[in-house]
Amino acid sequence: MGAFALLLMAVLPLAAFAKGKPIAKGSRGNTQGWAVQWQPSRLVNGSPVVFEVAPPVRLSGLSAKWLEHDVSFSFDPATRSWFGIAGVSLETHPGTYALELKGTTSKGNDISFVQKFTVSPARYPSVAVSVARKFTEPSPEQLEKIRQDKSVKQDVFRQTDPRREWTGKFRPPVDARISDVFGTRRTFNGKVQSMHQGLDYAVPQGTRISAANSGTVLLASPLYFEGNCVVIDHGQGLLTLYLHMSEIKVKAGEQVASGQEIGLSGGTGRATGPHLHMAVRWEGVYLNPATLLTLKLP
Ligand SMILES: [Zn+2]
């Protein structure tokens, strides 16, 4: 092996880090003593992401800017790392984006670090769907209900708690086949176009639905399109939503544990039949639930 090959071997890992290239779980860097890892290793538009940050010194707090959002971090004593959940919106164009970390040391000094990430394009399918006409051509009364729902949802989405409430892995809310993936471009009755912003599970009416993780119930009521709907706040700006239920088993304001029963599946609202639509929302952005369910979390 010549001197040039040896030099290349020494330089390559650093070069890969400088480009923010994901390696397995996500890269580690030693520049300025910061180590940043992330999951999933490949980021696409629509993907949730968990950042795991080991700063060079002990910090009393850590936050970050990412794609014009604030990311809140919580310290995990077992790994001595800071964990923060974030996401990449469906509308984000492929490219390189910076995670701008800002920490406060125990002495009250500010330290910062920038890690760059590549966002690759995701490929999502297209389908045609038929639903009752009232969902594609609502009457004035139905439009009024839709308008009211919109303000209810806006209120609910404003009440999120930045403190972390999730613990450990997110679990599937039901044990069933997936009938439609996140990101599908759908045309309803040949007219209304929309992007499928959740994950559909093929479950018959009355199947037990469980909370994907621990959190606080923000909403537990019927809505026009969503049907009987439960929204859980897991902290750090992350919510999970469960739609079209036949029955709701929790109340707004209630704390739920991971795996706790929150309702029974159904086909209420704009649904072609009984199924569970689960959605993941982070700071106003819908993310791919299937990816969230694969993340290894403390
Ligand atoms: Zn759905």
mmCIF file of C-alpha atoms and ligand atoms in Angstrom:
data_model
loop_
_atom_site.group_PDB
_atom_site.id
_atom_site.type_symbol
_atom_site.label_atom_id
_atom_site.label_comp_id
_atom_site.label_asym_id
_atom_site.label_seq_id
_atom_site.Cartn_x
_atom_site.Cartn_y
_atom_site.Cartn_z
ATOM 1 C CA MET A 1 0.000 0.000 0.000
ATOM 2 C CA GLY A 2 1.540 3.349 -1.043
ATOM 3 C CA ALA A 3 1.682 6.520 0.979
ATOM 4 C CA PHE A 4 -1.161 8.000 -1.100
ATOM 5 C CA ALA A 5 -3.531 5.139 -0.226
ATOM 6 C CA LEU A 6 -2.701 5.537 3.473
ATOM 7 C CA LEU A 7 -3.358 9.261 3.231
ATOM 8 C CA LEU A 8 -6.721 8.594 1.562
ATOM 9 C CA MET A 9 -7.738 6.196 4.345
ATOM 10 C CA ALA A 10 -6.905 8.826 6.937
ATOM 11 C CA VAL A 11 -8.766 11.589 5.119
ATOM 12 C CA LEU A 12 -11.912 9.762 3.973
ATOM 13 C CA PRO A 13 -13.783 9.425 7.283
ATOM 14 C CA LEU A 14 -13.218 13.123 7.971
ATOM 15 C CA ALA A 15 -14.387 14.069 4.482
ATOM 16 C CA ALA A 16 -17.512 11.940 4.929
ATOM 17 C CA PHE A 17 -18.204 13.694 8.208
ATOM 18 C CA ALA A 18 -17.686 17.159 6.735
ATOM 19 C CA LYS A 19 -20.340 16.373 4.102
ATOM 20 C CA GLY A 20 -22.694 15.134 6.826
ATOM 21 C CA LYS A 21 -22.902 11.821 5.001
ATOM 22 C CA PRO A 22 -24.946 9.300 6.989
ATOM 23 C CA ILE A 23 -23.021 6.199 8.028
ATOM 24 C CA ALA A 24 -25.195 3.375 9.448
ATOM 25 C CA LYS A 25 -27.050 4.975 12.391
ATOM 26 C CA GLY A 26 -25.701 8.382 11.337
ATOM 27 C CA SER A 27 -22.272 9.941 11.499
ATOM 28 C CA ARG A 28 -20.114 10.834 14.462
ATOM 29 C CA GLY A 29 -17.837 13.846 14.415
ATOM 30 C CA ASN A 30 -14.913 14.947 16.528
ATOM 31 C CA THR A 31 -14.530 18.497 15.260
ATOM 32 C CA GLN A 32 -14.590 20.691 18.388
ATOM 33 C CA GLY A 33 -15.351 17.576 20.444
ATOM 34 C CA TRP A 34 -19.040 17.313 19.490
ATOM 35 C CA ALA A 35 -20.491 13.959 18.444
ATOM 36 C CA VAL A 36 -23.771 13.956 16.528
ATOM 37 C CA GLN A 37 -25.656 10.811 15.563
ATOM 38 C CA TRP A 38 -29.040 10.509 13.925
ATOM 39 C CA GLN A 39 -31.734 8.042 12.884
ATOM 40 C CA PRO A 40 -32.738 7.146 10.248
ATOM 41 C CA SER A 41 -29.314 7.322 8.584
ATOM 42 C CA ARG A 42 -30.876 8.476 5.281
ATOM 43 C CA LEU A 43 -33.086 11.558 5.572
ATOM 44 C CA VAL A 44 -35.862 12.165 3.030
ATOM 45 C CA ASN A 45 -38.728 14.654 2.800
ATOM 46 C CA GLY A 46 -41.469 13.420 5.153
ATOM 47 C CA SER A 47 -39.060 11.675 7.523
ATOM 48 C CA PRO A 48 -38.969 12.051 11.290
ATOM 49 C CA VAL A 49 -35.442 12.208 12.697
ATOM 50 C CA VAL A 50 -33.969 11.768 16.147
ATOM 51 C CA PHE A 51 -30.744 13.624 16.890
ATOM 52 C CA GLU A 52 -28.441 12.214 19.554
ATOM 53 C CA VAL A 53 -25.843 14.776 20.617
ATOM 54 C CA ALA A 54 -22.825 14.297 22.894
ATOM 55 C CA PRO A 55 -21.376 17.764 23.561
ATOM 56 C CA PRO A 56 -17.685 18.280 24.469
ATOM 57 C CA VAL A 57 -18.548 19.562 27.971
ATOM 58 C CA ARG A 58 -21.356 19.140 30.498
ATOM 59 C CA LEU A 59 -24.352 21.293 29.546
ATOM 60 C CA SER A 60 -27.293 22.636 31.514
ATOM 61 C CA GLY A 61 -29.382 22.943 28.347
ATOM 62 C CA LEU A 62 -29.295 22.269 24.615
ATOM 63 C CA SER A 63 -31.493 23.498 21.773
ATOM 64 C CA ALA A 64 -31.183 23.702 18.009
ATOM 65 C CA LYS A 65 -32.508 25.328 14.857
ATOM 66 C CA TRP A 66 -33.437 22.915 12.068
ATOM 67 C CA LEU A 67 -35.312 23.784 8.858
ATOM 68 C CA GLU A 68 -36.625 26.948 10.558
ATOM 69 C CA HIS A 69 -37.974 24.981 13.535
ATOM 70 C CA ASP A 70 -36.788 24.905 17.142
ATOM 71 C CA VAL A 71 -35.668 21.481 18.332
ATOM 72 C CA SER A 72 -35.828 20.831 22.081
ATOM 73 C CA PHE A 73 -33.448 18.287 23.582
ATOM 74 C CA SER A 74 -33.591 16.239 26.773
ATOM 75 C CA PHE A 75 -30.594 14.662 28.543
ATOM 76 C CA ASP A 76 -30.376 10.887 28.802
ATOM 77 C CA PRO A 77 -28.113 9.974 31.784
ATOM 78 C CA ALA A 78 -27.631 6.362 30.576
ATOM 79 C CA THR A 79 -25.933 7.406 27.320
ATOM 80 C CA ARG A 80 -24.800 10.861 28.583
ATOM 81 C CA SER A 81 -26.304 12.239 25.362
ATOM 82 C CA TRP A 82 -29.015 14.735 24.500
ATOM 83 C CA PHE A 83 -31.962 13.452 22.443
ATOM 84 C CA GLY A 84 -34.233 15.611 20.303
ATOM 85 C CA ILE A 85 -36.980 14.557 17.903
ATOM 86 C CA ALA A 86 -37.515 16.580 14.738
ATOM 87 C CA GLY A 87 -38.575 16.034 11.145
ATOM 88 C CA VAL A 88 -38.284 16.977 7.491
ATOM 89 C CA SER A 89 -41.534 18.235 5.911
ATOM 90 C CA LEU A 90 -42.935 16.667 2.729
ATOM 91 C CA GLU A 91 -42.349 20.028 1.012
ATOM 92 C CA THR A 92 -38.625 20.182 1.849
ATOM 93 C CA HIS A 93 -36.542 20.070 -1.360
ATOM 94 C CA PRO A 94 -33.602 17.688 -1.588
ATOM 95 C CA GLY A 95 -30.412 19.426 -0.517
ATOM 96 C CA THR A 96 -28.063 20.130 2.360
ATOM 97 C CA TYR A 97 -29.438 21.562 5.584
ATOM 98 C CA ALA A 98 -27.771 22.609 8.829
ATOM 99 C CA LEU A 99 -28.613 21.621 12.389
ATOM 100 C CA GLU A 100 -27.477 24.625 14.442
ATOM 101 C CA LEU A 101 -26.852 23.459 17.995
ATOM 102 C CA LYS A 102 -26.683 25.896 20.918
ATOM 103 C CA GLY A 103 -25.729 24.725 24.388
ATOM 104 C CA THR A 104 -25.354 26.411 27.753
ATOM 105 C CA THR A 105 -22.525 25.121 29.932
ATOM 106 C CA SER A 106 -22.943 24.618 33.686
ATOM 107 C CA LYS A 107 -20.903 27.841 34.109
ATOM 108 C CA GLY A 108 -23.430 29.726 31.985
ATOM 109 C CA ASN A 109 -21.346 30.060 28.807
ATOM 110 C CA ASP A 110 -22.867 29.537 25.371
ATOM 111 C CA ILE A 111 -21.309 27.040 22.977
ATOM 112 C CA SER A 112 -22.461 26.153 19.488
ATOM 113 C CA PHE A 113 -21.894 23.650 16.709
ATOM 114 C CA VAL A 114 -23.248 23.198 13.197
ATOM 115 C CA GLN A 115 -23.791 19.781 11.630
ATOM 116 C CA LYS A 116 -24.888 19.537 7.997
ATOM 117 C CA PHE A 117 -27.283 16.898 6.648
ATOM 118 C CA THR A 118 -28.275 15.744 3.204
ATOM 119 C CA VAL A 119 -32.020 15.414 2.517
ATOM 120 C CA SER A 120 -32.722 13.010 -0.377
ATOM 121 C CA PRO A 121 -35.998 12.837 -2.359
ATOM 122 C CA ALA A 122 -38.583 10.265 -1.234
ATOM 123 C CA ARG A 123 -40.709 8.368 -3.756
ATOM 124 C CA TYR A 124 -44.402 8.192 -2.856
ATOM 125 C CA PRO A 125 -47.203 6.400 -4.796
ATOM 126 C CA SER A 126 -50.456 7.760 -6.380
ATOM 127 C CA VAL A 127 -53.988 6.242 -6.129
ATOM 128 C CA ALA A 128 -57.646 7.051 -6.889
ATOM 129 C CA VAL A 129 -60.172 6.785 -3.996
ATOM 130 C CA SER A 130 -64.003 6.868 -3.844
ATOM 131 C CA VAL A 131 -65.814 8.360 -0.829
ATOM 132 C CA ALA A 132 -69.318 9.719 -0.107
ATOM 133 C CA ARG A 133 -70.026 12.935 -2.073
ATOM 134 C CA LYS A 134 -70.428 15.005 1.111
ATOM 135 C CA PHE A 135 -66.642 14.740 1.543
ATOM 136 C CA THR A 136 -65.744 16.111 -1.895
ATOM 137 C CA GLU A 137 -68.756 18.430 -2.385
ATOM 138 C CA PRO A 138 -69.817 19.493 1.144
ATOM 139 C CA SER A 139 -73.011 21.538 1.637
ATOM 140 C CA PRO A 140 -72.898 25.024 3.246
ATOM 141 C CA GLU A 141 -73.789 23.451 6.662
ATOM 142 C CA GLN A 142 -71.063 20.849 6.236
ATOM 143 C CA LEU A 143 -68.589 23.564 5.213
ATOM 144 C CA GLU A 144 -69.464 25.398 8.438
ATOM 145 C CA LYS A 145 -68.680 22.244 10.466
ATOM 146 C CA ILE A 146 -65.376 21.866 8.574
ATOM 147 C CA ARG A 147 -64.547 25.505 9.355
ATOM 148 C CA GLN A 148 -65.303 24.986 13.075
ATOM 149 C CA ASP A 149 -63.155 21.831 13.130
ATOM 150 C CA LYS A 150 -60.295 23.809 11.623
ATOM 151 C CA SER A 151 -60.307 26.270 14.516
ATOM 152 C CA VAL A 152 -60.622 23.418 17.070
ATOM 153 C CA LYS A 153 -57.558 21.772 15.529
ATOM 154 C CA GLN A 154 -55.615 25.057 15.428
ATOM 155 C CA ASP A 155 -56.309 25.522 19.167
ATOM 156 C CA VAL A 156 -55.260 21.953 19.933
ATOM 157 C CA PHE A 157 -52.035 22.199 17.928
ATOM 158 C CA ARG A 158 -51.093 25.381 19.826
ATOM 159 C CA GLN A 159 -51.247 23.627 23.218
ATOM 160 C CA THR A 160 -48.226 21.360 22.751
ATOM 161 C CA ASP A 161 -45.724 20.947 25.580
ATOM 162 C CA PRO A 162 -42.010 21.313 24.656
ATOM 163 C CA ARG A 163 -41.017 19.007 27.533
ATOM 164 C CA ARG A 164 -40.380 15.408 26.579
ATOM 165 C CA GLU A 165 -43.225 13.033 27.504
ATOM 166 C CA TRP A 166 -42.288 10.070 25.287
ATOM 167 C CA THR A 167 -40.221 7.219 26.736
ATOM 168 C CA GLY A 168 -38.575 4.523 24.677
ATOM 169 C CA LYS A 169 -39.656 3.228 21.290
ATOM 170 C CA PHE A 170 -42.907 4.237 19.585
ATOM 171 C CA ARG A 171 -45.099 1.138 19.102
ATOM 172 C CA PRO A 172 -47.644 0.345 16.382
ATOM 173 C CA PRO A 173 -51.155 1.252 17.665
ATOM 174 C CA VAL A 174 -52.593 -2.022 16.317
ATOM 175 C CA ASP A 175 -51.126 -5.315 15.163
ATOM 176 C CA ALA A 176 -52.352 -5.367 11.567
ATOM 177 C CA ARG A 177 -51.415 -5.157 7.891
ATOM 178 C CA ILE A 178 -50.680 -1.687 6.478
ATOM 179 C CA SER A 179 -53.243 -0.840 3.781
ATOM 180 C CA ASP A 180 -51.827 2.505 2.682
ATOM 181 C CA VAL A 181 -48.492 4.157 3.277
ATOM 182 C CA PHE A 182 -47.627 7.757 4.104
ATOM 183 C CA GLY A 183 -47.188 10.223 1.231
ATOM 184 C CA THR A 184 -49.571 8.605 -1.298
ATOM 185 C CA ARG A 185 -51.045 11.181 -3.693
ATOM 186 C CA ARG A 186 -54.798 10.528 -3.633
ATOM 187 C CA THR A 187 -57.565 11.738 -5.894
ATOM 188 C CA PHE A 188 -60.983 11.548 -4.181
ATOM 189 C CA ASN A 189 -63.933 10.863 -6.549
ATOM 190 C CA GLY A 190 -61.770 12.066 -9.459
ATOM 191 C CA LYS A 191 -61.873 15.593 -8.010
ATOM 192 C CA VAL A 192 -60.168 16.435 -4.728
ATOM 193 C CA GLN A 193 -56.437 15.862 -4.586
ATOM 194 C CA SER A 194 -54.623 15.348 -1.342
ATOM 195 C CA MET A 195 -51.493 13.829 0.046
ATOM 196 C CA HIS A 196 -51.984 10.916 2.453
ATOM 197 C CA GLN A 197 -50.445 12.312 5.609
ATOM 198 C CA GLY A 198 -50.549 9.168 7.719
ATOM 199 C CA LEU A 199 -50.376 5.397 7.808
ATOM 200 C CA ASP A 200 -53.462 3.190 7.313
ATOM 201 C CA TYR A 201 -53.883 -0.110 9.114
ATOM 202 C CA ALA A 202 -56.412 -2.615 7.769
ATOM 203 C CA VAL A 203 -58.432 -3.365 10.915
ATOM 204 C CA PRO A 204 -62.112 -4.345 11.207
ATOM 205 C CA GLN A 205 -64.551 -2.236 13.249
ATOM 206 C CA GLY A 206 -64.014 -2.521 17.034
ATOM 207 C CA THR A 207 -60.283 -3.360 17.099
ATOM 208 C CA ARG A 208 -58.457 -2.098 20.211
ATOM 209 C CA ILE A 209 -56.205 0.903 19.467
ATOM 210 C CA SER A 210 -53.322 1.654 21.807
ATOM 211 C CA ALA A 211 -51.224 4.799 22.407
ATOM 212 C CA ALA A 212 -47.960 4.668 20.424
ATOM 213 C CA ASN A 213 -46.093 6.174 23.385
ATOM 214 C CA SER A 214 -46.732 7.960 26.681
ATOM 215 C CA GLY A 215 -48.152 11.483 26.619
ATOM 216 C CA THR A 216 -51.127 13.761 27.286
ATOM 217 C CA VAL A 217 -54.424 13.570 25.369
ATOM 218 C CA LEU A 218 -54.949 16.951 23.642
ATOM 219 C CA LEU A 219 -58.153 16.077 21.795
ATOM 220 C CA ALA A 220 -60.687 13.251 22.044
ATOM 221 C CA SER A 221 -63.770 14.148 19.978
ATOM 222 C CA PRO A 222 -65.554 13.717 16.637
ATOM 223 C CA LEU A 223 -64.468 15.850 13.635
ATOM 224 C CA TYR A 224 -65.947 16.014 10.107
ATOM 225 C CA PHE A 225 -63.158 14.450 8.041
ATOM 226 C CA GLU A 226 -61.257 12.695 10.851
ATOM 227 C CA GLY A 227 -64.322 11.088 12.467
ATOM 228 C CA ASN A 228 -63.815 10.165 16.129
ATOM 229 C CA CYS A 229 -60.309 11.389 16.690
ATOM 230 C CA VAL A 230 -57.677 11.246 19.449
ATOM 231 C CA VAL A 231 -54.561 13.442 19.501
ATOM 232 C CA ILE A 232 -51.741 12.653 21.945
ATOM 233 C CA ASP A 233 -48.939 15.103 22.815
ATOM 234 C CA HIS A 234 -45.625 13.283 23.419
ATOM 235 C CA GLY A 235 -43.654 16.483 24.128
ATOM 236 C CA GLN A 236 -40.830 18.064 22.102
ATOM 237 C CA GLY A 237 -43.445 19.202 19.560
ATOM 238 C CA LEU A 238 -44.396 15.634 18.621
ATOM 239 C CA LEU A 239 -48.035 14.475 18.367
ATOM 240 C CA THR A 240 -49.688 11.239 17.257
ATOM 241 C CA LEU A 241 -53.241 11.252 15.818
ATOM 242 C CA TYR A 242 -55.700 8.359 15.556
ATOM 243 C CA LEU A 243 -58.670 8.780 13.190
ATOM 244 C CA HIS A 244 -62.012 7.222 12.177
ATOM 245 C CA MET A 245 -62.590 5.473 15.537
ATOM 246 C CA SER A 246 -65.934 3.833 16.366
ATOM 247 C CA GLU A 247 -65.416 4.602 20.054
ATOM 248 C CA ILE A 248 -63.102 6.892 22.063
ATOM 249 C CA LYS A 249 -61.875 5.584 25.451
ATOM 250 C CA VAL A 250 -59.908 8.603 26.747
ATOM 251 C CA LYS A 251 -60.620 12.245 27.605
ATOM 252 C CA ALA A 252 -58.780 15.475 26.736
ATOM 253 C CA GLY A 253 -56.249 16.312 29.445
ATOM 254 C CA GLU A 254 -55.735 12.690 30.461
ATOM 255 C CA GLN A 255 -52.212 11.249 30.766
ATOM 256 C CA VAL A 256 -51.772 8.005 28.858
ATOM 257 C CA ALA A 257 -49.099 5.321 29.096
ATOM 258 C CA SER A 258 -47.459 3.709 26.092
ATOM 259 C CA GLY A 259 -49.700 0.875 24.905
ATOM 260 C CA GLN A 260 -52.776 2.079 26.838
ATOM 261 C CA GLU A 261 -56.122 1.549 25.107
ATOM 262 C CA ILE A 262 -57.408 4.860 23.687
ATOM 263 C CA GLY A 263 -60.317 3.665 21.556
ATOM 264 C CA LEU A 264 -61.761 1.184 19.073
ATOM 265 C CA SER A 265 -61.300 1.294 15.308
ATOM 266 C CA GLY A 266 -64.091 2.262 12.949
ATOM 267 C CA GLY A 267 -64.946 4.042 9.717
ATOM 268 C CA THR A 268 -66.247 7.412 10.958
ATOM 269 C CA GLY A 269 -65.489 10.607 8.952
ATOM 270 C CA ARG A 270 -64.016 10.538 5.451
ATOM 271 C CA ALA A 271 -63.173 6.845 5.233
ATOM 272 C CA THR A 272 -63.793 4.215 2.547
ATOM 273 C CA GLY A 273 -64.499 1.675 5.327
ATOM 274 C CA PRO A 274 -63.260 0.647 8.794
ATOM 275 C CA HIS A 275 -59.509 1.151 9.226
ATOM 276 C CA LEU A 276 -57.123 3.041 11.466
ATOM 277 C CA HIS A 277 -55.398 6.129 10.128
ATOM 278 C CA MET A 278 -52.455 7.047 12.343
ATOM 279 C CA ALA A 279 -50.621 10.314 11.794
ATOM 280 C CA VAL A 280 -47.497 11.861 13.266
ATOM 281 C CA ARG A 281 -47.194 15.615 13.504
ATOM 282 C CA TRP A 282 -44.123 17.583 14.598
ATOM 283 C CA GLU A 283 -44.360 21.387 14.934
ATOM 284 C CA GLY A 284 -47.027 21.637 12.237
ATOM 285 C CA VAL A 285 -45.425 19.135 9.857
ATOM 286 C CA TYR A 286 -46.844 15.667 9.072
ATOM 287 C CA LEU A 287 -44.201 12.930 9.156
ATOM 288 C CA ASN A 288 -43.994 9.283 8.126
ATOM 289 C CA PRO A 289 -45.265 7.167 11.088
ATOM 290 C CA ALA A 290 -43.586 4.019 9.685
ATOM 291 C CA THR A 291 -40.185 5.674 10.087
ATOM 292 C CA LEU A 292 -40.959 6.865 13.632
ATOM 293 C CA LEU A 293 -41.803 3.263 14.592
ATOM 294 C CA THR A 294 -38.328 2.078 13.511
ATOM 295 C CA LEU A 295 -36.331 4.566 15.648
ATOM 296 C CA LYS A 296 -34.370 3.200 18.621
ATOM 297 C CA LEU A 297 -35.122 5.626 21.442
ATOM 298 C CA PRO A 298 -34.098 5.794 25.121
HETATM 299 ZN ZN ZN B 1 -55.286 7.231 6.108
#
